[in-house]
């Protein structure tokens, strides 16, 4: 099939707005808006493979596991990853199918429950970096550490009751279902894959994979997906139209097109926050270096404009 193959990584705001509670209705409405944007991109001739985050949904599911522990067993973090992938994947395939039908585009849409291989030797297992789920008082946090073996940390030092469970966020090594994804894409399908960064798994001696309790960064996994399916472009959609230097300062400046070397320089100078813009720029750098082609970071509503070079931040080799 003709048309550029673009891995599109959707941020949290594509599914739940910051001010919302996160009801089913709210999430479906947001996903529907996202689906309209995806339909425009498909109509313009691009072939998107869509991936997405799951932070708020996984956080909510973890609360449900905690609160119902006296009645039913709490599921593991790997299972929560699978459940949220299914949840969001369904919403996306449901709304994207409809928006394509409405635009008179005959393309099958499906999501692939995706496992992503990680290494047990990843340094993040020794010093977990990713906070998940609810905030606790120090007493509750200590109790969970004793009784459940959670690793807990005060995530906002000095702020009362800002203790949270932290989990490892290892580097993705490979997308286990890459062949299935490739074949679906080659057959003309619109595929949603590696949601929430993928379900982390480790390879066992007998060749099987088993679940790992970790959360992979969706932007890093998005790059892996792009690499594994040989994509022409990586586009990361979030809630800002451009990446800025001196972000939120009086002299902040939006970046239009930068080289990998420039991006690395800004990254080392601390212009991009570790838990938010940092991994996006890192993923974009990796993609541009690996492919020799461009990666784009922009907002959801500017996606098509950015693909056409009219806006967004473009990172090129
Ligand atoms: P997503 O859910 O899309 O991954 P994040 O909140 O993790 O969203 O990342 C997007 C956020 O990154 C923006 O809303 C912005 O507040 C923040 N950010 C940090 N540094 C920068 C920067 N240098 N330029 C633009 N945005 C930045
Ligand atoms: Mg993020």
Tab-separated table of C-alpha atoms and ligand atoms in Angstrom:
chain	number	residue	atom	x	y	z
A	1	UNK	CA	0.000	0.000	0.000
A	2	UNK	CA	1.161	3.474	-0.746
A	3	UNK	CA	1.231	6.278	1.766
A	4	UNK	CA	3.667	7.062	4.529
A	5	UNK	CA	3.626	4.652	7.478
A	6	UNK	CA	3.428	6.835	10.594
A	7	UNK	CA	3.555	5.619	14.179
A	8	UNK	CA	1.371	8.027	16.135
A	9	UNK	CA	1.830	8.059	19.912
A	10	UNK	CA	-1.145	9.593	21.703
A	11	UNK	CA	-0.719	11.307	25.063
A	12	UNK	CA	-3.003	11.189	28.068
A	13	UNK	CA	-5.179	14.081	26.855
A	14	UNK	CA	-6.328	12.011	23.863
A	15	UNK	CA	-8.258	9.837	26.336
A	16	UNK	CA	-8.853	11.877	29.497
A	17	UNK	CA	-8.580	15.637	30.048
A	18	UNK	CA	-6.756	16.715	33.207
A	19	UNK	CA	-9.860	18.321	34.764
A	20	UNK	CA	-12.099	15.294	34.152
A	21	UNK	CA	-12.951	12.513	36.587
A	22	UNK	CA	-12.458	9.781	34.022
A	23	UNK	CA	-15.958	8.362	33.581
A	24	UNK	CA	-16.578	5.960	30.715
A	25	UNK	CA	-18.643	8.620	28.899
A	26	UNK	CA	-15.913	11.261	29.204
A	27	UNK	CA	-13.256	8.898	27.917
A	28	UNK	CA	-15.334	7.766	24.948
A	29	UNK	CA	-15.997	11.407	23.994
A	30	UNK	CA	-12.270	12.216	24.085
A	31	UNK	CA	-11.382	9.100	22.126
A	32	UNK	CA	-14.031	10.019	19.567
A	33	UNK	CA	-12.420	13.427	19.056
A	34	UNK	CA	-9.095	11.661	18.621
A	35	UNK	CA	-10.702	9.237	16.150
A	36	UNK	CA	-11.900	12.163	13.991
A	37	UNK	CA	-8.309	13.454	13.796
A	38	UNK	CA	-7.068	9.982	12.861
A	39	UNK	CA	-9.730	9.739	10.138
A	40	UNK	CA	-8.526	13.062	8.658
A	41	UNK	CA	-4.966	11.735	8.591
A	42	UNK	CA	-6.070	8.506	6.891
A	43	UNK	CA	-8.159	10.482	4.399
A	44	UNK	CA	-5.059	12.529	3.550
A	45	UNK	CA	-3.335	9.261	2.540
A	46	UNK	CA	-1.177	8.435	5.539
A	47	UNK	CA	-1.076	4.970	7.099
A	48	UNK	CA	-1.101	5.414	10.858
A	49	UNK	CA	-0.246	2.811	13.467
A	50	UNK	CA	-1.601	4.192	16.703
A	51	UNK	CA	-0.175	3.756	20.175
A	52	UNK	CA	-1.269	5.442	23.404
A	53	UNK	CA	-0.575	6.000	27.097
A	54	UNK	CA	-2.566	4.536	29.995
A	55	UNK	CA	-1.305	6.434	33.073
A	56	UNK	CA	-4.634	7.695	34.509
A	57	UNK	CA	-6.495	4.488	33.608
A	58	UNK	CA	-3.837	2.214	35.133
A	59	UNK	CA	-3.797	4.450	38.231
A	60	UNK	CA	-7.567	4.117	38.602
A	61	UNK	CA	-7.422	0.353	38.121
A	62	UNK	CA	-4.745	0.033	40.797
A	63	UNK	CA	-7.026	1.840	43.259
A	64	UNK	CA	-9.762	-0.648	42.394
A	65	UNK	CA	-7.336	-3.528	43.086
A	66	UNK	CA	-6.357	-2.027	46.455
A	67	UNK	CA	-9.880	-1.239	47.598
A	68	UNK	CA	-11.369	-4.625	46.768
A	69	UNK	CA	-8.555	-6.765	48.154
A	70	UNK	CA	-10.765	-8.123	50.952
A	71	UNK	CA	-13.236	-9.514	48.400
A	72	UNK	CA	-11.279	-10.590	45.331
A	73	UNK	CA	-7.557	-10.989	44.719
A	74	UNK	CA	-5.692	-7.895	43.522
A	75	UNK	CA	-4.377	-8.438	40.006
A	76	UNK	CA	-0.727	-7.845	39.167
A	77	UNK	CA	0.544	-4.687	37.516
A	78	UNK	CA	1.219	-6.650	34.307
A	79	UNK	CA	-2.448	-7.708	34.263
A	80	UNK	CA	-3.531	-4.089	34.895
A	81	UNK	CA	-1.435	-3.130	31.847
A	82	UNK	CA	-3.262	-5.742	29.770
A	83	UNK	CA	-6.658	-4.655	31.069
A	84	UNK	CA	-6.130	-0.964	30.295
A	85	UNK	CA	-4.729	-1.835	26.880
A	86	UNK	CA	-7.947	-3.701	26.185
A	87	UNK	CA	-10.081	-0.896	27.590
A	88	UNK	CA	-8.509	1.922	25.594
A	89	UNK	CA	-7.912	-0.254	22.527
A	90	UNK	CA	-11.594	-1.078	22.387
A	91	UNK	CA	-12.625	2.583	22.709
A	92	UNK	CA	-10.237	3.542	19.909
A	93	UNK	CA	-11.168	0.789	17.480
A	94	UNK	CA	-14.841	1.420	18.181
A	95	UNK	CA	-14.706	5.182	17.476
A	96	UNK	CA	-12.149	4.986	14.669
A	97	UNK	CA	-14.234	2.379	12.825
A	98	UNK	CA	-17.215	4.691	13.033
A	99	UNK	CA	-15.359	7.833	11.923
A	100	UNK	CA	-13.933	5.920	8.944
A	101	UNK	CA	-17.358	4.578	8.035
A	102	UNK	CA	-18.701	8.125	8.187
A	103	UNK	CA	-15.876	9.335	5.908
A	104	UNK	CA	-16.649	6.464	3.526
A	105	UNK	CA	-13.211	4.892	3.983
A	106	UNK	CA	-13.245	1.098	3.888
A	107	UNK	CA	-10.403	0.016	6.149
A	108	UNK	CA	-10.466	-2.587	8.901
A	109	UNK	CA	-9.466	-1.309	12.340
A	110	UNK	CA	-8.202	-3.488	15.170
A	111	UNK	CA	-6.111	-3.348	18.297
A	112	UNK	CA	-3.399	-5.830	19.088
A	113	UNK	CA	-2.789	-6.717	22.723
A	114	UNK	CA	0.946	-6.162	22.725
A	115	UNK	CA	3.720	-7.520	24.933
A	116	UNK	CA	7.030	-5.706	25.089
A	117	UNK	CA	10.186	-7.484	26.139
A	118	UNK	CA	12.303	-5.949	28.893
A	119	UNK	CA	15.477	-7.060	30.656
A	120	UNK	CA	15.528	-8.046	34.306
A	121	UNK	CA	18.944	-6.418	34.503
A	122	UNK	CA	17.542	-2.990	33.633
A	123	UNK	CA	18.879	-0.497	36.218
A	124	UNK	CA	15.344	0.796	36.860
A	125	UNK	CA	14.517	-2.470	38.687
A	126	UNK	CA	17.039	-1.517	41.370
A	127	UNK	CA	15.894	2.110	41.595
A	128	UNK	CA	12.291	2.378	40.311
A	129	UNK	CA	11.401	5.751	38.809
A	130	UNK	CA	7.731	5.604	37.830
A	131	UNK	CA	5.056	6.638	40.396
A	132	UNK	CA	1.721	4.839	39.920
A	133	UNK	CA	-1.678	4.855	41.585
A	134	UNK	CA	-2.894	6.807	44.608
A	135	UNK	CA	-1.085	9.091	47.049
A	136	UNK	CA	-0.625	7.732	50.593
A	137	UNK	CA	0.175	9.002	54.068
A	138	UNK	CA	3.653	7.916	55.219
A	139	UNK	CA	2.012	5.410	57.648
A	140	UNK	CA	-0.102	3.775	54.931
A	141	UNK	CA	2.908	3.710	52.610
A	142	UNK	CA	5.028	1.902	55.249
A	143	UNK	CA	2.202	-0.582	55.810
A	144	UNK	CA	1.970	-1.379	52.072
A	145	UNK	CA	5.729	-1.758	51.924
A	146	UNK	CA	5.668	-4.235	54.850
A	147	UNK	CA	2.617	-6.188	53.775
A	148	UNK	CA	2.723	-6.094	49.981
A	149	UNK	CA	6.400	-5.547	49.321
A	150	UNK	CA	5.653	-2.322	47.422
A	151	UNK	CA	8.472	0.105	46.950
A	152	UNK	CA	7.186	3.469	48.124
A	153	UNK	CA	8.641	6.932	47.912
A	154	UNK	CA	7.788	10.497	48.849
A	155	UNK	CA	7.370	11.804	45.307
A	156	UNK	CA	7.113	15.477	46.225
A	157	UNK	CA	9.696	15.870	48.970
A	158	UNK	CA	8.373	18.063	51.775
A	159	UNK	CA	4.708	17.845	50.672
A	160	UNK	CA	2.555	15.992	53.262
A	161	UNK	CA	1.051	12.676	52.235
A	162	UNK	CA	2.808	12.638	48.879
A	163	UNK	CA	3.921	9.028	49.206
A	164	UNK	CA	3.278	6.786	46.231
A	165	UNK	CA	4.119	3.366	45.018
A	166	UNK	CA	6.937	3.500	42.480
A	167	UNK	CA	7.513	0.807	39.897
A	168	UNK	CA	10.360	0.090	37.494
A	169	UNK	CA	10.172	1.663	34.060
A	170	UNK	CA	12.604	-0.445	32.026
A	171	UNK	CA	13.767	0.210	28.469
A	172	UNK	CA	11.725	-1.653	25.850
A	173	UNK	CA	13.859	-4.216	23.993
A	174	UNK	CA	11.432	-5.482	21.366
A	175	UNK	CA	7.759	-5.648	20.459
A	176	UNK	CA	6.799	-9.311	20.798
A	177	UNK	CA	3.825	-9.079	18.392
A	178	UNK	CA	5.716	-7.126	15.720
A	179	UNK	CA	5.126	-9.720	12.990
A	180	UNK	CA	1.359	-9.732	13.561
A	181	UNK	CA	1.304	-5.943	13.563
A	182	UNK	CA	3.359	-5.769	10.347
A	183	UNK	CA	1.116	-8.242	8.546
A	184	UNK	CA	-2.043	-6.386	9.555
A	185	UNK	CA	-0.518	-3.083	8.393
A	186	UNK	CA	0.637	-4.590	5.094
A	187	UNK	CA	-2.873	-5.905	4.511
A	188	UNK	CA	-4.197	-2.344	4.781
A	189	UNK	CA	-5.402	-2.482	8.368
A	190	UNK	CA	-5.441	0.433	10.782
A	191	UNK	CA	-3.708	-0.962	13.860
A	192	UNK	CA	-3.670	0.183	17.474
A	193	UNK	CA	-0.726	-1.413	19.290
A	194	UNK	CA	1.576	-1.318	22.300
A	195	UNK	CA	-0.925	0.654	24.391
A	196	UNK	CA	0.355	1.957	27.714
A	197	UNK	CA	3.890	1.192	26.559
A	198	UNK	CA	2.979	-2.498	26.176
A	199	UNK	CA	2.664	-5.285	28.728
A	200	UNK	CA	6.182	-5.768	30.108
A	201	UNK	CA	7.393	-9.360	29.763
A	202	UNK	CA	10.662	-11.217	30.218
A	203	UNK	CA	11.913	-14.112	28.139
A	204	UNK	CA	12.229	-17.388	30.037
A	205	UNK	CA	14.756	-20.139	29.360
A	206	UNK	CA	12.154	-22.261	27.527
A	207	UNK	CA	11.306	-19.411	25.114
A	208	UNK	CA	8.070	-18.408	26.836
A	209	UNK	CA	7.361	-14.906	28.118
A	210	UNK	CA	6.120	-14.079	31.586
A	211	UNK	CA	4.609	-10.862	32.930
A	212	UNK	CA	6.790	-8.320	34.719
A	213	UNK	CA	5.431	-5.756	37.181
A	214	UNK	CA	6.647	-2.575	35.575
A	215	UNK	CA	5.372	0.270	33.378
A	216	UNK	CA	7.171	1.027	30.128
A	217	UNK	CA	7.209	4.634	28.919
A	218	UNK	CA	4.833	4.833	25.950
A	219	UNK	CA	7.025	7.241	23.973
A	220	UNK	CA	10.056	4.928	24.270
A	221	UNK	CA	7.902	1.937	23.324
A	222	UNK	CA	6.490	4.049	20.462
A	223	UNK	CA	9.986	4.396	19.039
A	224	UNK	CA	10.550	0.627	19.371
A	225	UNK	CA	7.280	0.004	17.549
A	226	UNK	CA	8.290	2.431	14.774
A	227	UNK	CA	11.642	0.670	14.445
A	228	UNK	CA	10.202	-2.853	14.549
A	229	UNK	CA	7.664	-2.133	11.782
A	230	UNK	CA	10.056	0.048	9.787
A	231	UNK	CA	7.920	3.204	9.946
A	232	UNK	CA	8.563	6.288	7.815
A	233	UNK	CA	7.728	8.703	10.606
A	234	UNK	CA	7.185	8.899	14.341
A	235	UNK	CA	4.686	11.505	15.517
A	236	UNK	CA	4.136	12.110	19.232
A	237	UNK	CA	0.902	13.941	20.016
A	238	UNK	CA	0.517	15.677	23.362
A	239	UNK	CA	-1.066	18.889	24.696
A	240	UNK	CA	1.482	21.419	23.411
A	241	UNK	CA	1.836	22.459	19.752
A	242	UNK	CA	5.605	22.728	19.957
A	243	UNK	CA	8.526	21.825	22.147
A	244	UNK	CA	9.965	24.884	23.871
A	245	UNK	CA	13.317	25.882	25.192
A	246	UNK	CA	13.179	27.902	28.412
A	247	UNK	CA	9.685	26.438	28.814
A	248	UNK	CA	7.360	28.527	31.018
A	249	UNK	CA	9.948	31.296	31.335
A	250	UNK	CA	9.548	34.810	29.904
A	251	UNK	CA	12.003	34.012	27.109
A	252	UNK	CA	10.485	30.641	26.127
A	253	UNK	CA	10.876	29.835	22.442
A	254	UNK	CA	9.000	27.265	20.365
A	255	UNK	CA	11.167	25.017	18.196
A	256	UNK	CA	10.176	24.454	14.538
A	257	UNK	CA	12.872	22.211	13.140
A	258	UNK	CA	15.964	21.046	14.973
A	259	UNK	CA	18.753	18.588	14.287
A	260	UNK	CA	19.469	15.577	16.476
A	261	UNK	CA	22.622	17.329	17.711
A	262	UNK	CA	20.650	20.435	18.719
A	263	UNK	CA	17.989	18.314	20.428
A	264	UNK	CA	20.659	16.403	22.371
A	265	UNK	CA	22.241	19.671	23.438
A	266	UNK	CA	18.938	21.071	24.751
A	267	UNK	CA	18.165	17.752	26.469
A	268	UNK	CA	21.520	17.796	28.268
A	269	UNK	CA	20.954	21.423	29.258
A	270	UNK	CA	17.737	20.368	31.048
A	271	UNK	CA	15.154	22.089	28.834
A	272	UNK	CA	12.818	19.078	28.844
A	273	UNK	CA	11.353	17.669	32.061
A	274	UNK	CA	12.271	14.041	32.842
A	275	UNK	CA	8.732	12.742	33.402
A	276	UNK	CA	7.027	14.533	30.504
A	277	UNK	CA	8.798	16.154	27.532
A	278	UNK	CA	12.138	14.398	28.172
A	279	UNK	CA	11.111	10.915	26.989
A	280	UNK	CA	9.342	12.384	23.939
A	281	UNK	CA	12.425	14.255	22.757
A	282	UNK	CA	14.530	11.179	23.519
A	283	UNK	CA	12.234	8.958	21.447
A	284	UNK	CA	12.268	11.522	18.612
A	285	UNK	CA	16.080	11.654	18.672
A	286	UNK	CA	16.318	7.865	18.571
A	287	UNK	CA	13.913	7.697	15.634
A	288	UNK	CA	15.654	10.412	13.602
A	289	UNK	CA	19.049	8.802	14.219
A	290	UNK	CA	17.874	5.314	13.355
A	291	UNK	CA	15.753	6.156	10.292
A	292	UNK	CA	17.459	9.234	8.921
A	293	UNK	CA	13.907	10.581	8.662
A	294	UNK	CA	12.002	13.022	10.823
A	295	UNK	CA	10.100	12.696	14.081
A	296	UNK	CA	7.411	15.214	15.019
A	297	UNK	CA	6.129	16.403	18.392
A	298	UNK	CA	2.905	18.434	18.366
A	299	UNK	CA	-0.632	18.601	19.740
A	300	UNK	CA	-3.487	16.315	18.745
A	301	UNK	CA	-5.489	19.022	16.951
A	302	UNK	CA	-2.457	20.031	14.837
A	303	UNK	CA	-1.525	16.500	13.783
A	304	UNK	CA	-2.363	16.783	10.082
A	305	UNK	CA	-0.928	20.321	9.792
A	306	UNK	CA	2.287	19.078	11.385
A	307	UNK	CA	2.509	16.095	8.994
A	308	UNK	CA	2.244	18.631	6.168
A	309	UNK	CA	5.083	20.659	7.675
A	310	UNK	CA	2.956	23.627	8.754
A	311	UNK	CA	3.564	23.416	12.502
A	312	UNK	CA	4.907	21.258	15.342
A	313	UNK	CA	8.501	20.569	16.277
A	314	UNK	CA	10.370	18.501	13.699
A	315	UNK	CA	13.490	16.611	14.732
A	316	UNK	CA	15.676	15.629	11.804
A	317	UNK	CA	19.002	13.872	11.437
B	1	LIG	P1	1.477	13.042	27.619
B	1	LIG	O1	0.301	12.518	28.352
B	1	LIG	O2	1.141	13.539	26.258
B	1	LIG	O3	2.658	12.124	27.648
B	1	LIG	P2	2.942	14.814	29.424
B	1	LIG	O4	2.269	15.645	30.437
B	1	LIG	O5	3.737	13.641	29.886
B	1	LIG	O6	1.840	14.400	28.374
B	1	LIG	O7	3.928	15.730	28.545
B	1	LIG	C1	3.491	16.954	27.969
B	1	LIG	C2	3.861	18.118	28.882
B	1	LIG	O8	5.267	18.327	28.896
B	1	LIG	C3	3.339	19.470	28.467
B	1	LIG	O9	2.004	19.665	28.867
B	1	LIG	C4	4.281	20.433	29.195
B	1	LIG	O10	3.709	20.888	30.400
B	1	LIG	C5	5.487	19.562	29.551
B	1	LIG	N1	6.777	20.115	29.151
B	1	LIG	C6	7.916	19.989	29.885
B	1	LIG	N2	8.938	20.565	29.290
B	1	LIG	C7	8.487	21.081	28.124
B	1	LIG	C8	9.099	21.811	27.054
B	1	LIG	N3	10.396	22.103	27.081
B	1	LIG	N4	8.328	22.183	26.011
B	1	LIG	C9	7.014	21.892	25.972
B	1	LIG	N5	6.381	21.206	26.964
B	1	LIG	C10	7.099	20.798	28.024
B	2	LIG	MG1	3.682	11.464	29.547
